[in-house]
């Protein structure tokens, strides 16, 4: 077994971004939820859109001037549902700009601007959180969470139908990628890579930039479901398309002192067992 621990403390990490790309991606994500909500529960769409708009308006961490640059208004015109709901579309743009809080004046004209990494992650991850919370406000906790899971399942299933080939990297590439990240990045982190063989690897995170971006939110379960949860390793889509790579997340930083992500190739390890709790607890704690 190959075990490597990486730790870097840097609370002032920054990132160079293209502002139009970040705003466009947030618009796309909201449009995707509206699309699948229209498919699965069209009767609540009329209530969901104003509920989500209100959440974004009320949760902005700082106020920003009304955007004047015409190019902001032209972003995401291909998203028909958002275009038909201009109040939601506008508040997604304003909310994104407020979360990013760029060092430079807000403009879309520059190729790149510099922002704090924490703000960049919040601009992406907190946006996801409010999409789920708006469902819970309308339907109650149990039904709202189940509908969110149904939306994720449907989106995953559609992606597999469009491309039934294995779309994720193999286990060895996952392990190599995280080791390279630990060796080269200046981003604040604390994690361990434990590789059992070419087809099985466990990652333990004591600190994670995504978690740092959402840990202030009131509902840890929803924060996890909105930002990290993708599905269970044996869900119907994976079985249907015979995908080999599996992932198990037995615990996360939202509810435990550390997060575990366990990846394996189900062809090589069909009867997988998660390492015991003592092994995971002691991993990287030298």
XYZ file of C-alpha atoms in Angstrom:
286
model
C 0.000 0.000 0.000
C 1.178 3.510 -0.882
C 0.135 6.181 1.666
C 0.951 9.864 1.145
C -0.192 12.805 3.265
C -0.391 16.377 1.990
C -0.951 19.512 4.048
C -0.786 23.205 3.182
C -2.139 26.106 5.240
C -3.004 29.122 3.120
C -6.138 31.053 4.045
C -5.446 33.720 1.420
C -5.481 31.470 -1.655
C -6.611 33.307 -4.771
C -7.739 32.272 -8.218
C -7.694 33.957 -11.590
C -11.073 33.586 -13.287
C -12.963 34.671 -16.357
C -15.970 36.406 -14.908
C -18.273 35.645 -17.819
C -17.503 31.915 -17.538
C -18.368 31.783 -13.827
C -21.610 33.698 -14.302
C -22.538 31.578 -17.337
C -21.916 28.353 -15.438
C -24.178 29.430 -12.593
C -26.905 30.331 -15.058
C -26.529 26.921 -16.696
C -26.812 25.117 -13.365
C -30.019 26.892 -12.424
C -31.453 26.290 -15.893
C -30.678 22.573 -15.538
C -32.646 22.338 -12.286
C -35.596 24.159 -13.856
C -35.488 21.792 -16.821
C -35.641 18.647 -14.702
C -38.160 20.117 -12.305
C -40.426 20.813 -15.280
C -40.065 17.159 -16.300
C -40.605 15.607 -12.873
C -42.857 18.047 -10.972
C -44.174 20.686 -13.390
C -47.015 21.617 -11.039
C -44.628 23.258 -8.534
C -42.437 25.107 -11.041
C -44.549 28.256 -10.775
C -43.954 28.376 -7.007
C -40.326 27.242 -7.118
C -39.050 30.043 -9.348
C -40.112 32.929 -7.052
C -39.052 30.941 -3.974
C -35.556 30.469 -5.399
C -35.400 34.094 -6.543
C -36.254 35.223 -3.019
C -33.596 32.983 -1.461
C -30.895 34.418 -3.710
C -32.023 37.980 -3.095
C -32.090 37.570 0.685
C -28.883 35.531 1.035
C -26.449 37.804 -0.796
C -23.470 38.322 1.511
C -22.873 41.813 0.152
C -24.649 44.195 -2.144
C -23.275 45.074 -5.561
C -24.110 47.922 -7.888
C -26.648 47.144 -10.575
C -24.676 45.693 -13.449
C -24.505 48.143 -16.304
C -22.233 46.304 -18.698
C -24.497 45.187 -21.510
C -22.575 41.961 -21.983
C -23.853 40.683 -18.610
C -27.374 40.993 -19.929
C -26.424 38.963 -22.984
C -24.980 36.033 -21.063
C -26.955 32.791 -21.096
C -29.533 33.807 -23.660
C -29.676 30.160 -24.739
C -31.311 29.256 -21.422
C -34.959 29.604 -22.372
C -36.498 29.073 -18.940
C -34.291 31.683 -17.296
C -34.858 34.087 -20.169
C -38.590 33.664 -19.567
C -38.041 34.484 -15.882
C -35.859 37.618 -15.937
C -36.105 38.311 -12.200
C -34.498 34.964 -11.357
C -31.931 35.330 -14.109
C -30.937 38.796 -12.928
C -30.653 37.805 -9.281
C -28.448 34.800 -10.153
C -26.051 37.188 -11.906
C -26.110 39.714 -9.067
C -25.745 36.983 -6.462
C -22.715 35.511 -8.261
C -20.991 38.888 -8.480
C -21.668 39.559 -4.812
C -20.176 36.225 -3.733
C -17.086 36.619 -5.915
C -16.338 40.112 -4.545
C -13.507 40.644 -7.065
C -10.428 42.628 -6.170
C -10.968 44.675 -9.311
C -14.072 46.631 -10.266
C -16.885 44.464 -11.599
C -16.525 44.260 -15.341
C -16.774 41.607 -17.960
C -14.297 43.266 -20.271
C -11.075 41.889 -18.784
C -9.927 38.377 -19.815
C -9.336 37.414 -16.173
C -9.762 38.870 -12.702
C -8.418 37.768 -9.313
C -10.690 36.641 -6.473
C -10.239 34.802 -3.202
C -10.532 31.050 -3.701
C -13.020 30.945 -0.821
C -15.246 33.456 -2.601
C -14.962 31.551 -5.875
C -16.071 28.342 -4.185
C -18.914 30.094 -2.391
C -20.114 31.573 -5.679
C -20.488 28.030 -6.992
C -21.334 25.834 -4.023
C -23.670 28.078 -2.015
C -25.689 28.637 -5.178
C -26.330 24.885 -5.247
C -27.409 24.853 -1.615
C -30.230 27.314 -2.187
C -31.614 25.245 -5.077
C -32.251 22.396 -2.629
C -33.471 24.595 0.218
C -36.102 26.149 -2.048
C -37.512 22.660 -2.704
C -37.621 21.947 1.030
C -39.427 25.227 1.684
C -42.139 24.247 -0.793
C -42.504 20.524 -0.095
C -41.174 19.901 3.396
C -37.878 18.272 4.265
C -38.468 14.637 3.362
C -40.252 15.246 0.073
C -37.950 18.097 -0.925
C -34.794 16.040 -0.386
C -36.256 13.066 -2.222
C -37.183 15.256 -5.180
C -33.633 16.635 -5.257
C -32.292 13.079 -5.368
C -34.741 12.234 -8.143
C -33.484 15.221 -10.121
C -29.876 14.072 -9.706
C -30.752 10.501 -10.699
C -32.562 11.712 -13.811
C -29.719 14.000 -14.850
C -27.212 11.165 -14.320
C -29.351 8.723 -16.257
C -29.709 11.133 -19.180
C -25.947 11.707 -19.252
C -25.329 7.949 -19.383
C -27.837 7.502 -22.198
C -26.086 10.193 -24.222
C -22.661 8.697 -23.530
C -22.824 5.139 -22.142
C -19.049 4.814 -22.222
C -16.975 5.141 -19.055
C -16.641 8.920 -18.650
C -14.707 9.125 -15.383
C -10.959 8.542 -15.023
C -9.692 5.124 -13.924
C -8.570 4.550 -10.332
C -4.865 4.970 -11.046
C -5.514 8.337 -12.673
C -7.538 9.469 -9.653
C -4.688 8.559 -7.301
C -2.028 10.177 -9.494
C -4.129 13.311 -9.933
C -4.575 13.856 -6.203
C -0.880 13.242 -5.521
C 0.060 15.769 -8.180
C -2.399 18.254 -6.691
C -0.899 17.790 -3.217
C 2.644 18.234 -4.497
C 2.043 21.319 -6.628
C -0.882 23.365 -5.346
C -0.662 26.380 -3.059
C -4.338 25.987 -2.115
C -5.215 25.409 1.541
C -5.667 21.642 2.057
C -5.065 18.628 4.293
C -5.642 15.179 2.811
C -4.204 11.678 2.483
C -4.044 9.324 -0.499
C -4.033 5.624 0.440
C -3.648 3.467 -2.672
C -4.151 -0.275 -2.151
C -3.483 -1.233 -5.785
C -4.120 0.103 -9.283
C -7.841 -0.506 -8.860
C -8.592 0.657 -5.304
C -7.806 3.956 -3.562
C -9.063 5.742 -0.458
C -8.911 9.514 0.034
C -9.178 11.096 3.481
C -9.811 14.851 3.766
C -9.220 16.712 7.021
C -9.706 20.048 5.245
C -11.467 20.654 1.941
C -11.974 23.936 0.032
C -15.546 23.001 -0.889
C -16.482 22.287 2.727
C -14.822 25.515 3.882
C -17.067 27.384 1.454
C -20.317 25.960 2.842
C -19.625 25.105 6.483
C -21.327 28.322 7.645
C -24.652 27.237 6.153
C -27.433 26.316 8.544
C -28.201 22.812 7.238
C -25.190 20.457 6.967
C -27.176 17.631 5.369
C -28.489 19.862 2.605
C -25.040 21.403 2.099
C -23.661 17.900 1.500
C -26.494 16.839 -0.803
C -26.200 20.040 -2.811
C -22.421 20.119 -3.248
C -20.953 16.610 -2.977
C -23.673 13.979 -3.280
C -24.003 12.460 -6.726
C -25.752 9.139 -6.022
C -25.044 5.781 -4.439
C -22.486 3.465 -6.083
C -25.084 0.836 -6.983
C -27.776 3.098 -8.372
C -29.813 2.054 -11.390
C -27.863 4.148 -13.889
C -24.532 2.560 -13.001
C -25.995 -0.933 -13.210
C -27.799 -0.255 -16.452
C -24.709 0.955 -18.241
C -22.291 -1.474 -16.637
C -19.881 1.203 -15.479
C -16.898 -0.248 -13.696
C -15.796 2.593 -11.465
C -17.540 2.848 -8.129
C -17.394 5.386 -5.314
C -18.428 5.188 -1.681
C -18.529 8.128 0.744
C -19.203 6.662 4.195
C -18.734 9.979 6.003
C -18.070 13.628 5.230
C -16.812 16.773 6.924
C -20.393 18.010 7.177
C -21.075 15.579 10.022
C -17.688 14.063 10.994
C -14.122 15.193 11.764
C -12.951 14.023 8.329
C -14.292 12.971 4.925
C -13.673 9.625 3.203
C -13.946 8.914 -0.520
C -13.335 5.302 -1.531
C -12.927 4.405 -5.217
C -12.627 0.961 -6.795
C -12.973 -0.949 -10.045
C -15.902 -3.327 -9.592
C -14.575 -5.752 -12.230
C -11.375 -6.275 -10.225
C -12.920 -5.921 -6.747
C -16.523 -7.171 -7.031
C -16.892 -7.884 -3.295
C -15.436 -4.704 -1.864
C -15.070 -4.012 1.853
C -14.456 -0.576 3.292
C -11.312 -0.403 5.476
C -12.081 -0.517 9.194
C -12.743 2.630 11.227
C -9.448 2.474 13.126
C -7.473 2.456 9.867
C -9.372 5.479 8.557
C -9.136 7.325 11.876
C -5.354 6.921 12.078
C -4.651 7.550 8.403
C -2.443 10.613 7.937
C -2.335 11.370 11.678
C 1.374 10.740 12.146
